[in-house]
């Protein structure tokens, strides 16, 4: 029976899909197909590409921004992926008519679809307004993604043996949607302009309304119709979610409203330290360690995409020695090869690697990813031309291998995040962990922008800017080696269990955390302090009445707000 359950979809897809439907239900699979295959895959190309993501670089080039600023702006409009904790807290704690999921599907769909219409219909918009509209588009994608993740993370616990298969279904749907979008985005941009893909993405953004209208998430209204009261173990999670969400939004405002690059990078660094410290202080040790590993790994993955975009797409007037890729080749041809290879990577993971332990697959996958990333140095140095290899062939081949390796390294991380969500607060916990990973990637773009600025790699599509690419190979080398640094901590931070096994120590999201241990010690001391005060006032403890004890508690609560909170939660 186990052998049948682990049979890969590429071998017997109908039976594989039938088993998934039997385990999770057809309505849930349709919900995931719309949210992930349609919205996240087709519109967003997996998160930051597709019909709404690919044109961003070309839109920003219209405003003649340099490579570092392009990366910062692009990271800012994609910060909705990082404020997932705040969005999860909102959906968990503020039901509408008893529903925690369906109303927010509606709100996000309306915001995203309206923004998709505004970008092509308002061509003379300012840079600031365009950035705001892009933010709304990715707000819909990230919020819908979060809500659907919360739905399937609940169901995943019922059938943990089907966990890798469900994750493969989700990311397979994303890959199929991305495959269709990248085939269209290049020709659409080539024939109709850089803003036309958003008009093509409008129907898909509107299609997400089917999820709440037909309740494909199968949500039942709860008895609680008002704002949920946050207390006990949920309070620290709520505070962390608020801090991360507010911090990410603040970073986005700093990024788009002005200031020097150094200021923006300093703000990003401060946010990284604050968020990692708060999460490590608040969550249980098992969850906090896994979160720290992925956050640091994404943080060390410095992005240089802003400079590489200009390197590949500059014309002869801007960069005479460059590859001079056309819009269709850079967007659709490269995208099709990359997406097709991502399906191959998913098949390889599902066929041979889903039984590996987490530390083993993370080490192997990331070392392979780093090795493949080093190939970019070859094309930036133009060595491929000396070897007689054309730019197009070299980039296609290296990109294909890189995508396969990326999927192998990425899927285990998504699976372990799904399994780290204790019952009761799935949306908040999934949002917190995924949001921290996304924040790490966004901050990696800020630090990558600073690396480009430091090395003097600052192209902007201006005439005769060949000298701007002289040290791009060095930036690529440092960016490729960065993810190796956290690998030395993988056996310390990641549990040594198989991907189809349950992870122990997940009874509570905060049990055993440094903050929980501190509060427990404080609660044990409170009764002793009360006893001493009561003895000094009325003498023998045997004479204390319930009213007197209550008065004593009230006296201490007036002295210190912190003491008041501890007394209310201490056993009576």
PDB file of C-alpha atoms in Angstrom, residues 172-380:
ATOM      1  CA  UNK A 172       2.717  21.335 -10.383  1.00  0.00           C
ATOM      2  CA  UNK A 173      -0.374  23.495 -10.903  1.00  0.00           C
ATOM      3  CA  UNK A 174       1.777  26.584 -10.435  1.00  0.00           C
ATOM      4  CA  UNK A 175       4.278  25.291 -12.993  1.00  0.00           C
ATOM      5  CA  UNK A 176       1.555  24.518 -15.560  1.00  0.00           C
ATOM      6  CA  UNK A 177       0.026  27.977 -15.086  1.00  0.00           C
ATOM      7  CA  UNK A 178       3.442  29.567 -15.367  1.00  0.00           C
ATOM      8  CA  UNK A 179       4.146  27.569 -18.526  1.00  0.00           C
ATOM      9  CA  UNK A 180       1.053  29.049 -20.193  1.00  0.00           C
ATOM     10  CA  UNK A 181       1.765  32.595 -19.025  1.00  0.00           C
ATOM     11  CA  UNK A 182       5.403  32.730 -20.124  1.00  0.00           C
ATOM     12  CA  UNK A 183       4.366  31.459 -23.565  1.00  0.00           C
ATOM     13  CA  UNK A 184       2.040  34.467 -23.889  1.00  0.00           C
ATOM     14  CA  UNK A 185       3.765  37.309 -22.031  1.00  0.00           C
ATOM     15  CA  UNK A 186       6.574  37.843 -24.547  1.00  0.00           C
ATOM     16  CA  UNK A 187       4.390  38.048 -27.670  1.00  0.00           C
ATOM     17  CA  UNK A 188       1.850  40.217 -25.814  1.00  0.00           C
ATOM     18  CA  UNK A 189       4.566  42.670 -24.774  1.00  0.00           C
ATOM     19  CA  UNK A 190       6.159  42.565 -28.225  1.00  0.00           C
ATOM     20  CA  UNK A 191       2.942  43.339 -30.098  1.00  0.00           C
ATOM     21  CA  UNK A 192       0.906  45.397 -27.630  1.00  0.00           C
ATOM     22  CA  UNK A 193       3.389  46.984 -25.222  1.00  0.00           C
ATOM     23  CA  UNK A 194       4.690  46.476 -21.699  1.00  0.00           C
ATOM     24  CA  UNK A 195       1.336  47.161 -20.002  1.00  0.00           C
ATOM     25  CA  UNK A 196      -0.843  44.835 -22.078  1.00  0.00           C
ATOM     26  CA  UNK A 197      -0.133  41.658 -20.000  1.00  0.00           C
ATOM     27  CA  UNK A 198      -1.991  43.188 -17.052  1.00  0.00           C
ATOM     28  CA  UNK A 199      -5.119  43.446 -19.163  1.00  0.00           C
ATOM     29  CA  UNK A 200      -4.712  39.767 -20.059  1.00  0.00           C
ATOM     30  CA  UNK A 201      -4.337  38.917 -16.369  1.00  0.00           C
ATOM     31  CA  UNK A 202      -7.535  40.739 -15.377  1.00  0.00           C
ATOM     32  CA  UNK A 203      -9.953  37.820 -16.080  1.00  0.00           C
ATOM     33  CA  UNK A 204      -7.838  35.440 -14.001  1.00  0.00           C
ATOM     34  CA  UNK A 205      -7.729  37.896 -11.106  1.00  0.00           C
ATOM     35  CA  UNK A 206     -11.515  38.141 -11.303  1.00  0.00           C
ATOM     36  CA  UNK A 207     -11.845  34.333 -11.540  1.00  0.00           C
ATOM     37  CA  UNK A 208     -10.599  34.064  -7.958  1.00  0.00           C
ATOM     38  CA  UNK A 209     -14.062  35.241  -6.863  1.00  0.00           C
ATOM     39  CA  UNK A 210     -15.336  31.730  -7.632  1.00  0.00           C
ATOM     40  CA  UNK A 211     -13.614  30.475  -4.482  1.00  0.00           C
ATOM     41  CA  UNK A 212     -15.766  32.501  -2.054  1.00  0.00           C
ATOM     42  CA  UNK A 213     -18.929  32.501  -4.155  1.00  0.00           C
ATOM     43  CA  UNK A 214     -19.036  28.689  -4.375  1.00  0.00           C
ATOM     44  CA  UNK A 215     -17.202  28.128  -1.068  1.00  0.00           C
ATOM     45  CA  UNK A 216     -14.592  25.899  -2.658  1.00  0.00           C
ATOM     46  CA  UNK A 217     -12.583  26.193   0.556  1.00  0.00           C
ATOM     47  CA  UNK A 218     -15.458  24.390   2.318  1.00  0.00           C
ATOM     48  CA  UNK A 219     -15.409  26.833   5.216  1.00  0.00           C
ATOM     49  CA  UNK A 220     -18.157  26.640   7.796  1.00  0.00           C
ATOM     50  CA  UNK A 221     -19.165  29.761   9.733  1.00  0.00           C
ATOM     51  CA  UNK A 222     -17.882  29.853  13.275  1.00  0.00           C
ATOM     52  CA  UNK A 223     -19.965  30.789  16.294  1.00  0.00           C
ATOM     53  CA  UNK A 224     -17.706  33.772  17.006  1.00  0.00           C
ATOM     54  CA  UNK A 225     -18.990  36.721  14.962  1.00  0.00           C
ATOM     55  CA  UNK A 226     -16.808  39.406  16.527  1.00  0.00           C
ATOM     56  CA  UNK A 227     -13.109  40.102  16.630  1.00  0.00           C
ATOM     57  CA  UNK A 228     -11.389  37.191  18.320  1.00  0.00           C
ATOM     58  CA  UNK A 229      -9.821  38.061  21.665  1.00  0.00           C
ATOM     59  CA  UNK A 230      -6.082  37.508  21.595  1.00  0.00           C
ATOM     60  CA  UNK A 231      -4.688  36.180  24.863  1.00  0.00           C
ATOM     61  CA  UNK A 232      -2.427  33.548  26.318  1.00  0.00           C
ATOM     62  CA  UNK A 233      -0.099  31.817  23.883  1.00  0.00           C
ATOM     63  CA  UNK A 234      -1.657  33.641  20.919  1.00  0.00           C
ATOM     64  CA  UNK A 235      -0.655  37.066  22.195  1.00  0.00           C
ATOM     65  CA  UNK A 236       3.084  36.735  21.432  1.00  0.00           C
ATOM     66  CA  UNK A 237       2.277  35.422  17.931  1.00  0.00           C
ATOM     67  CA  UNK A 238      -0.029  38.366  17.340  1.00  0.00           C
ATOM     68  CA  UNK A 239       2.627  40.831  18.467  1.00  0.00           C
ATOM     69  CA  UNK A 240       5.244  39.227  16.209  1.00  0.00           C
ATOM     70  CA  UNK A 241       2.843  39.229  13.248  1.00  0.00           C
ATOM     71  CA  UNK A 242       2.065  42.913  13.808  1.00  0.00           C
ATOM     72  CA  UNK A 243       5.735  43.855  14.091  1.00  0.00           C
ATOM     73  CA  UNK A 244       6.737  41.951  10.945  1.00  0.00           C
ATOM     74  CA  UNK A 245       3.799  43.313   8.957  1.00  0.00           C
ATOM     75  CA  UNK A 246       4.270  46.897  10.136  1.00  0.00           C
ATOM     76  CA  UNK A 247       8.038  46.667   9.647  1.00  0.00           C
ATOM     77  CA  UNK A 248       7.694  45.356   6.089  1.00  0.00           C
ATOM     78  CA  UNK A 249       5.160  48.032   5.199  1.00  0.00           C
ATOM     79  CA  UNK A 250       7.430  50.682   6.697  1.00  0.00           C
ATOM     80  CA  UNK A 251      10.357  49.371   4.677  1.00  0.00           C
ATOM     81  CA  UNK A 252       8.223  49.534   1.552  1.00  0.00           C
ATOM     82  CA  UNK A 253       7.323  53.169   2.220  1.00  0.00           C
ATOM     83  CA  UNK A 254      10.968  54.082   2.811  1.00  0.00           C
ATOM     84  CA  UNK A 255      11.878  52.299  -0.416  1.00  0.00           C
ATOM     85  CA  UNK A 256       9.445  54.124  -2.696  1.00  0.00           C
ATOM     86  CA  UNK A 257       9.249  57.556  -1.061  1.00  0.00           C
ATOM     87  CA  UNK A 258      12.934  58.381  -1.306  1.00  0.00           C
ATOM     88  CA  UNK A 259      16.141  58.426   0.671  1.00  0.00           C
ATOM     89  CA  UNK A 260      19.596  57.103  -0.096  1.00  0.00           C
ATOM     90  CA  UNK A 261      20.292  53.477  -0.898  1.00  0.00           C
ATOM     91  CA  UNK A 262      22.395  53.245   2.261  1.00  0.00           C
ATOM     92  CA  UNK A 263      19.402  54.311   4.355  1.00  0.00           C
ATOM     93  CA  UNK A 264      17.155  51.721   2.715  1.00  0.00           C
ATOM     94  CA  UNK A 265      19.718  48.954   3.230  1.00  0.00           C
ATOM     95  CA  UNK A 266      20.234  49.998   6.862  1.00  0.00           C
ATOM     96  CA  UNK A 267      16.465  49.849   7.404  1.00  0.00           C
ATOM     97  CA  UNK A 268      16.408  46.394   5.806  1.00  0.00           C
ATOM     98  CA  UNK A 269      19.213  45.182   8.082  1.00  0.00           C
ATOM     99  CA  UNK A 270      17.500  46.515  11.200  1.00  0.00           C
ATOM    100  CA  UNK A 271      14.257  44.819  10.173  1.00  0.00           C
ATOM    101  CA  UNK A 272      16.103  41.525   9.624  1.00  0.00           C
ATOM    102  CA  UNK A 273      17.630  41.578  13.114  1.00  0.00           C
ATOM    103  CA  UNK A 274      14.364  42.622  14.761  1.00  0.00           C
ATOM    104  CA  UNK A 275      12.196  40.004  13.036  1.00  0.00           C
ATOM    105  CA  UNK A 276      14.598  37.095  13.488  1.00  0.00           C
ATOM    106  CA  UNK A 277      15.087  37.990  17.152  1.00  0.00           C
ATOM    107  CA  UNK A 278      11.368  38.277  17.870  1.00  0.00           C
ATOM    108  CA  UNK A 279      10.469  35.034  16.139  1.00  0.00           C
ATOM    109  CA  UNK A 280      13.291  33.118  17.844  1.00  0.00           C
ATOM    110  CA  UNK A 281      12.239  34.527  21.210  1.00  0.00           C
ATOM    111  CA  UNK A 282       8.560  33.681  20.733  1.00  0.00           C
ATOM    112  CA  UNK A 283       8.261  30.352  18.908  1.00  0.00           C
ATOM    113  CA  UNK A 284       8.960  26.891  20.251  1.00  0.00           C
ATOM    114  CA  UNK A 285      12.566  25.742  19.709  1.00  0.00           C
ATOM    115  CA  UNK A 286      11.810  23.324  16.854  1.00  0.00           C
ATOM    116  CA  UNK A 287       9.879  25.902  14.826  1.00  0.00           C
ATOM    117  CA  UNK A 288      12.244  28.761  15.661  1.00  0.00           C
ATOM    118  CA  UNK A 289      15.315  26.817  14.534  1.00  0.00           C
ATOM    119  CA  UNK A 290      13.827  25.803  11.183  1.00  0.00           C
ATOM    120  CA  UNK A 291      12.649  29.373  10.614  1.00  0.00           C
ATOM    121  CA  UNK A 292      16.123  30.725  11.419  1.00  0.00           C
ATOM    122  CA  UNK A 293      17.754  28.387   8.899  1.00  0.00           C
ATOM    123  CA  UNK A 294      15.507  29.330   5.974  1.00  0.00           C
ATOM    124  CA  UNK A 295      15.527  33.022   6.863  1.00  0.00           C
ATOM    125  CA  UNK A 296      19.322  33.149   6.953  1.00  0.00           C
ATOM    126  CA  UNK A 297      19.600  31.157   3.762  1.00  0.00           C
ATOM    127  CA  UNK A 298      17.305  33.525   1.869  1.00  0.00           C
ATOM    128  CA  UNK A 299      19.043  36.504   3.430  1.00  0.00           C
ATOM    129  CA  UNK A 300      22.401  35.278   2.128  1.00  0.00           C
ATOM    130  CA  UNK A 301      20.991  34.709  -1.369  1.00  0.00           C
ATOM    131  CA  UNK A 302      21.935  38.147  -2.667  1.00  0.00           C
ATOM    132  CA  UNK A 303      19.980  39.140  -5.753  1.00  0.00           C
ATOM    133  CA  UNK A 304      21.658  40.870  -8.710  1.00  0.00           C
ATOM    134  CA  UNK A 305      18.674  40.593 -11.063  1.00  0.00           C
ATOM    135  CA  UNK A 306      18.528  44.336 -11.684  1.00  0.00           C
ATOM    136  CA  UNK A 307      21.971  44.367 -13.279  1.00  0.00           C
ATOM    137  CA  UNK A 308      21.517  41.079 -15.147  1.00  0.00           C
ATOM    138  CA  UNK A 309      18.288  42.422 -16.687  1.00  0.00           C
ATOM    139  CA  UNK A 310      20.136  45.333 -18.262  1.00  0.00           C
ATOM    140  CA  UNK A 311      23.048  43.040 -19.212  1.00  0.00           C
ATOM    141  CA  UNK A 312      20.822  40.773 -21.283  1.00  0.00           C
ATOM    142  CA  UNK A 313      18.364  43.322 -22.722  1.00  0.00           C
ATOM    143  CA  UNK A 314      20.520  46.382 -23.469  1.00  0.00           C
ATOM    144  CA  UNK A 315      20.758  47.154 -27.173  1.00  0.00           C
ATOM    145  CA  UNK A 316      23.906  47.792 -29.165  1.00  0.00           C
ATOM    146  CA  UNK A 317      23.770  51.520 -28.374  1.00  0.00           C
ATOM    147  CA  UNK A 318      23.793  50.802 -24.647  1.00  0.00           C
ATOM    148  CA  UNK A 319      26.095  47.754 -24.471  1.00  0.00           C
ATOM    149  CA  UNK A 320      27.784  46.876 -27.714  1.00  0.00           C
ATOM    150  CA  UNK A 321      29.368  43.676 -26.379  1.00  0.00           C
ATOM    151  CA  UNK A 322      26.182  42.385 -24.767  1.00  0.00           C
ATOM    152  CA  UNK A 323      23.890  39.473 -25.703  1.00  0.00           C
ATOM    153  CA  UNK A 324      21.126  41.860 -26.937  1.00  0.00           C
ATOM    154  CA  UNK A 325      18.258  39.504 -26.121  1.00  0.00           C
ATOM    155  CA  UNK A 326      14.887  40.490 -27.559  1.00  0.00           C
ATOM    156  CA  UNK A 327      11.844  40.918 -25.327  1.00  0.00           C
ATOM    157  CA  UNK A 328      10.246  37.714 -26.634  1.00  0.00           C
ATOM    158  CA  UNK A 329      13.385  35.632 -26.113  1.00  0.00           C
ATOM    159  CA  UNK A 330      14.148  37.065 -22.653  1.00  0.00           C
ATOM    160  CA  UNK A 331      10.594  36.648 -21.388  1.00  0.00           C
ATOM    161  CA  UNK A 332       8.909  33.795 -23.250  1.00  0.00           C
ATOM    162  CA  UNK A 333      11.655  31.564 -24.649  1.00  0.00           C
ATOM    163  CA  UNK A 334      13.731  31.537 -21.480  1.00  0.00           C
ATOM    164  CA  UNK A 335      10.558  31.303 -19.412  1.00  0.00           C
ATOM    165  CA  UNK A 336       9.219  28.310 -21.325  1.00  0.00           C
ATOM    166  CA  UNK A 337      12.458  26.372 -20.949  1.00  0.00           C
ATOM    167  CA  UNK A 338      12.672  27.266 -17.261  1.00  0.00           C
ATOM    168  CA  UNK A 339       9.071  26.283 -16.529  1.00  0.00           C
ATOM    169  CA  UNK A 340       9.269  23.020 -18.434  1.00  0.00           C
ATOM    170  CA  UNK A 341      12.391  22.118 -16.494  1.00  0.00           C
ATOM    171  CA  UNK A 342      10.664  22.974 -13.229  1.00  0.00           C
ATOM    172  CA  UNK A 343       8.193  20.162 -13.990  1.00  0.00           C
ATOM    173  CA  UNK A 344      11.177  17.878 -14.495  1.00  0.00           C
ATOM    174  CA  UNK A 345      12.552  18.976 -11.149  1.00  0.00           C
ATOM    175  CA  UNK A 346       9.242  18.218  -9.446  1.00  0.00           C
ATOM    176  CA  UNK A 347       9.135  14.796 -11.054  1.00  0.00           C
ATOM    177  CA  UNK A 348      12.685  14.045  -9.900  1.00  0.00           C
ATOM    178  CA  UNK A 349      11.846  15.163  -6.363  1.00  0.00           C
ATOM    179  CA  UNK A 350       8.643  13.147  -6.215  1.00  0.00           C
ATOM    180  CA  UNK A 351      10.224  10.069  -7.798  1.00  0.00           C
ATOM    181  CA  UNK A 352      13.550   9.759  -5.988  1.00  0.00           C
ATOM    182  CA  UNK A 353      13.947  12.347  -3.225  1.00  0.00           C
ATOM    183  CA  UNK A 354      10.790  12.542  -1.107  1.00  0.00           C
ATOM    184  CA  UNK A 355      12.069   9.767   1.189  1.00  0.00           C
ATOM    185  CA  UNK A 356      15.303  11.594   2.038  1.00  0.00           C
ATOM    186  CA  UNK A 357      15.698  13.287   5.404  1.00  0.00           C
ATOM    187  CA  UNK A 358      15.375  17.043   5.543  1.00  0.00           C
ATOM    188  CA  UNK A 359      19.060  17.804   6.307  1.00  0.00           C
ATOM    189  CA  UNK A 360      20.264  15.511   3.532  1.00  0.00           C
ATOM    190  CA  UNK A 361      18.108  16.934   0.748  1.00  0.00           C
ATOM    191  CA  UNK A 362      18.691  20.527   1.874  1.00  0.00           C
ATOM    192  CA  UNK A 363      22.465  20.113   1.790  1.00  0.00           C
ATOM    193  CA  UNK A 364      22.551  18.309  -1.551  1.00  0.00           C
ATOM    194  CA  UNK A 365      19.957  20.561  -3.183  1.00  0.00           C
ATOM    195  CA  UNK A 366      21.599  23.805  -2.106  1.00  0.00           C
ATOM    196  CA  UNK A 367      25.121  22.722  -3.011  1.00  0.00           C
ATOM    197  CA  UNK A 368      23.886  21.802  -6.478  1.00  0.00           C
ATOM    198  CA  UNK A 369      22.104  25.146  -6.719  1.00  0.00           C
ATOM    199  CA  UNK A 370      25.239  27.060  -5.767  1.00  0.00           C
ATOM    200  CA  UNK A 371      27.303  25.110  -8.305  1.00  0.00           C
ATOM    201  CA  UNK A 372      24.874  25.900 -11.111  1.00  0.00           C
ATOM    202  CA  UNK A 373      24.689  29.573 -10.112  1.00  0.00           C
ATOM    203  CA  UNK A 374      28.418  29.899 -10.703  1.00  0.00           C
ATOM    204  CA  UNK A 375      27.776  29.370 -14.423  1.00  0.00           C
ATOM    205  CA  UNK A 376      26.434  32.926 -14.615  1.00  0.00           C
ATOM    206  CA  UNK A 377      29.981  34.195 -14.065  1.00  0.00           C
ATOM    207  CA  UNK A 378      30.973  32.563 -17.360  1.00  0.00           C
ATOM    208  CA  UNK A 379      28.503  34.540 -19.453  1.00  0.00           C
ATOM    209  CA  UNK A 380      29.147  37.794 -17.557  1.00  0.00           C
TER     210      UNK A 380
END
